Amino acid sequence: MSIIGKNIPHDSAIGHVTGESVFIDDMPFAKNELIVDFVGSPYAHGELISVDTSEAEKIEGIIGLYTYKDLDGINKFGPIIQDEHLLVEHTATFMGEPIVVIAGETRQAIAKAKKAIKIVMKELEPVFTIDEAIKREQYIGVPRFIIRGDVQSVFKTSEHILEGTFINGGQEQFYLESQASIAYPGEDNTLVIHSSTQHPSEIVQVAASILGLQQNQVICITKRMGGGFGGKESQACHFAVMAGLVALKTKRPARAVLNKDTDMMVTGKRHPFQNNYKVAFDKNGMITALKVDLFSNGGAAADLSTSILERAMLHSDSAYYLPNVEINGRVCKTNLPPNTAFRGFGGPQGTLNTENIIEEIAHYLKKDAYEIRRINCYGVNDRNITPYGQIIHNNVLPEIFDELIYSSDYTERLEAVKEFNSVSKTHLKGISLSPVKFGISFTTKFLNQGSALVNIYLDGTVQVSTGGTEMGQGLNTKIRQIVADEFSIDYETVRIMATSTEKNNNTSPTAASSGTDINGSAAVVACQAIRDRLSEFAAQYFSSFENGITKAKEHIVFKDNYIFDNRLPDNKIAFKDFVVLAYRERVSLGERGFYQTPGVDFNRDTGKGNPFLYFTNGAAVSEVLIDKFTGELKVLRSDILIDIGESINVGIDRGQVIGGFIQGMGWVTGEELKYNEKGYLLSHSPTTYKIPNITDVPDIFNVNFFKNDTNIVNVKKSKAVGEPPLLLGISVWTAVKHALSCVSSGKRINLSVPATNEEIIMAIDQFEEIPIKIKVLEY
């Protein structure tokens, strides 16, 4: 039986629980290694007047202090728009923006140096909110649009119209391993950088550019990350380059590892969005026109904001056919750290906005929101073209809706919720279904490529190197299974090597849920090339031993660690023995495979094209309980049904679905970023920023996979599972909105994201006065 589809444990599972897995800061200190830190701007927006490091230079253990003047290359970078400085030159644009890099032998010396460095700045007026940025016309990039039909004509004749503004907040990635890098200097100004990054090639490109090197002088290696969630796609560069700067200047190894507080304060988050919408619909809730203006808070520099906005626009249809639609988008520039990638990459923000609109329509028409979702759902043979012109092939959304409504007992539970709310004086319940239709591929065409190096050794074992990075999601385990399956050998004989730009150059980031798709497919290309050569040799080998058997490689079979001609099934040779024979006949046992995702091409200037290879679809039903007096929220039950094609590893995929859902639930409920009036992040530690814990997991949690083997365009008929499940957490927020609708007396419900206890209690307070009795205790 094929190893594909088996529940193979994560290849680092034992190492993680025993503590044997090596992360960046677990790597032993070299004899002369330095610690790297920095001093940042005390203002969110300020003009740099002077920097005095003279007193800090006298501190014992301080080896180097560097400003932008010490950079030998260009102090400007960015993955899309090069508008960000590694070190402040004249104007600081967010609080904590690095000004001076410190190289020290001990953390104690560095702490003293931080206090001794004198930075004089003139504080300038900052901008923190989307409203302020719009007022000042501070934007990043150009306006974007996706248009189909004629929304204005429909609005003039529409039966019903709703308008509003929807706000969702950001989210901290909260990876367990903070940003971390170690740089080792070599001969001829070369650097080897070990980095906790999702994008080793970008580390190489940015380090070379800023440090005045050629890219062939820099190697980046990533063994694993202690979590990434998008936060290490572009922003690992800053600290890797700081380590590289110190290593080049001192000719000593240099380690830059942030503590959690600093990491949270100076790195970007999920983008907050503020969206204005106008929707037209008929008496049944069928949407006839939708106009949405999306505004994201990009922070102080572009980073990946323009692409994130683009994906938000591409997911503003959620799972619904919109015959007339106008989607406009702008990135607002503010004085917060540049916001960046986060699992879902804008997709959650675009989808959530539309799911809020669905709830608004249902509330207005006094209908169940599921009815509105079902009649607007994309069709199978018609009503199956997106606003940007891509046909949704093999659409299973209607089937998923119908199957989940039945399996979750939605109808009966909806009635029970209504009954509960009619009699309870202290609590509210809500229940809701929300879908996901998540496009899989990078929306930038050239990123949809990958390479892999596969080497077979003379004992029959295999090494695989790809451009993909392991951040805990199980990429390495899946690629091991894919390669083992291609040669029909034991999983244990395949080993995935640390990702290195020396082995696979110009790689794309491990992002967009496409890590297995791209890198697994590249590994398949390499394996098939080797297998083709082995088959050619095997055909010759077996024909030479049997009279009458012609040489024909199409008859060669790889099965259960053996190779044989299917016309002579009893004449088998072990795979490990056969590769020795092939080697002695000078058959190459190594190959580099290259893969480019077919059929993806999106024109962002026209808002038309096929940005995705396929879609991962699913839905979730969640039921919540709310305390009217405190706003406390408890998720009673969640039922998930998701189509991930033919699963490569059921256990890992199930873990990704559960983890993604919980992370999405955290975003829409408890995770709140709080800043003071100066732009200082108040919620910068585990004590002040609330991520979900074990008690927040639904009491009843059902996760099931929808059977679907139609995705022949992807490796092993699988579908991506990294980002789509996060959007299913939206069902918890829509369930909260449903609960509030039961006490709103028909009034409109204003509920932002996250729906914290405070947000919920303020929403309830709009509709009914809660008699809270306070008993005064006398002592």
Tab-separated table of C-alpha atoms in Angstrom, residues 37-44 84 93-98 114 128 171-175 178-179 235 238-239 258-269 299-300 335-339 673-676 678-686 688-689:
chain	number	residue	atom	x	y	z
A	37	ASP	CA	21.198	43.906	19.658
A	38	PHE	CA	20.061	47.399	18.715
A	39	VAL	CA	18.733	50.693	19.993
A	40	GLY	CA	15.608	51.977	18.318
A	41	SER	CA	13.680	55.196	17.983
A	42	PRO	CA	11.914	56.464	21.121
A	43	TYR	CA	9.286	58.083	18.901
A	44	ALA	CA	6.844	56.706	16.359
A	84	GLU	CA	12.406	50.526	4.129
A	93	THR	CA	8.840	56.164	11.039
A	94	PHE	CA	7.831	53.840	13.861
A	95	MET	CA	8.641	53.358	17.514
A	96	GLY	CA	11.624	51.069	18.003
A	97	GLU	CA	12.889	51.462	14.438
A	98	PRO	CA	16.589	50.468	14.674
A	114	LYS	CA	21.847	50.888	25.437
A	128	PHE	CA	-1.733	55.707	13.593
A	171	GLN	CA	-3.100	40.004	15.090
A	172	GLU	CA	0.305	39.090	16.470
A	173	GLN	CA	1.897	35.993	14.885
A	174	PHE	CA	3.161	34.911	18.327
A	175	TYR	CA	5.590	32.312	17.035
A	178	SER	CA	11.426	34.869	18.281
A	179	GLN	CA	13.337	36.313	15.326
A	235	GLN	CA	10.861	40.387	8.509
A	238	HIS	CA	16.282	42.759	9.393
A	239	PHE	CA	17.933	40.762	12.134
A	258	LEU	CA	15.244	38.944	20.061
A	259	ASN	CA	13.369	38.559	23.318
A	260	LYS	CA	9.604	38.260	23.040
A	261	ASP	CA	8.863	41.826	24.169
A	262	THR	CA	11.204	43.421	21.623
A	263	ASP	CA	10.026	41.060	18.906
A	264	MET	CA	6.383	41.971	19.435
A	265	MET	CA	7.084	45.704	19.644
A	266	VAL	CA	9.154	46.154	16.476
A	267	THR	CA	7.782	43.564	14.044
A	268	GLY	CA	4.675	43.785	11.867
A	269	LYS	CA	1.341	42.075	12.463
A	299	GLY	CA	2.293	50.663	8.779
A	300	ALA	CA	5.401	52.681	8.000
A	335	ASN	CA	3.590	55.212	11.934
A	336	LEU	CA	3.328	51.651	13.174
A	337	PRO	CA	5.896	48.927	12.421
A	338	PRO	CA	5.385	47.774	8.815
A	339	ASN	CA	2.634	45.193	8.874
A	673	LEU	CA	-3.447	44.793	19.968
A	674	LYS	CA	-3.457	47.812	22.274
A	675	TYR	CA	-1.281	50.913	21.713
A	676	ASN	CA	-0.970	54.062	23.746
A	678	LYS	CA	2.396	57.577	21.364
A	679	GLY	CA	2.275	54.349	19.353
A	680	TYR	CA	3.808	52.188	22.081
A	681	LEU	CA	2.474	48.629	21.988
A	682	LEU	CA	1.023	47.869	25.421
A	683	SER	CA	0.157	44.235	24.683
A	684	HIS	CA	3.720	43.093	23.985
A	685	SER	CA	4.043	39.921	26.031
A	686	PRO	CA	2.212	36.704	26.881
A	688	THR	CA	-0.883	41.202	28.075
A	689	TYR	CA	-1.729	39.576	24.746
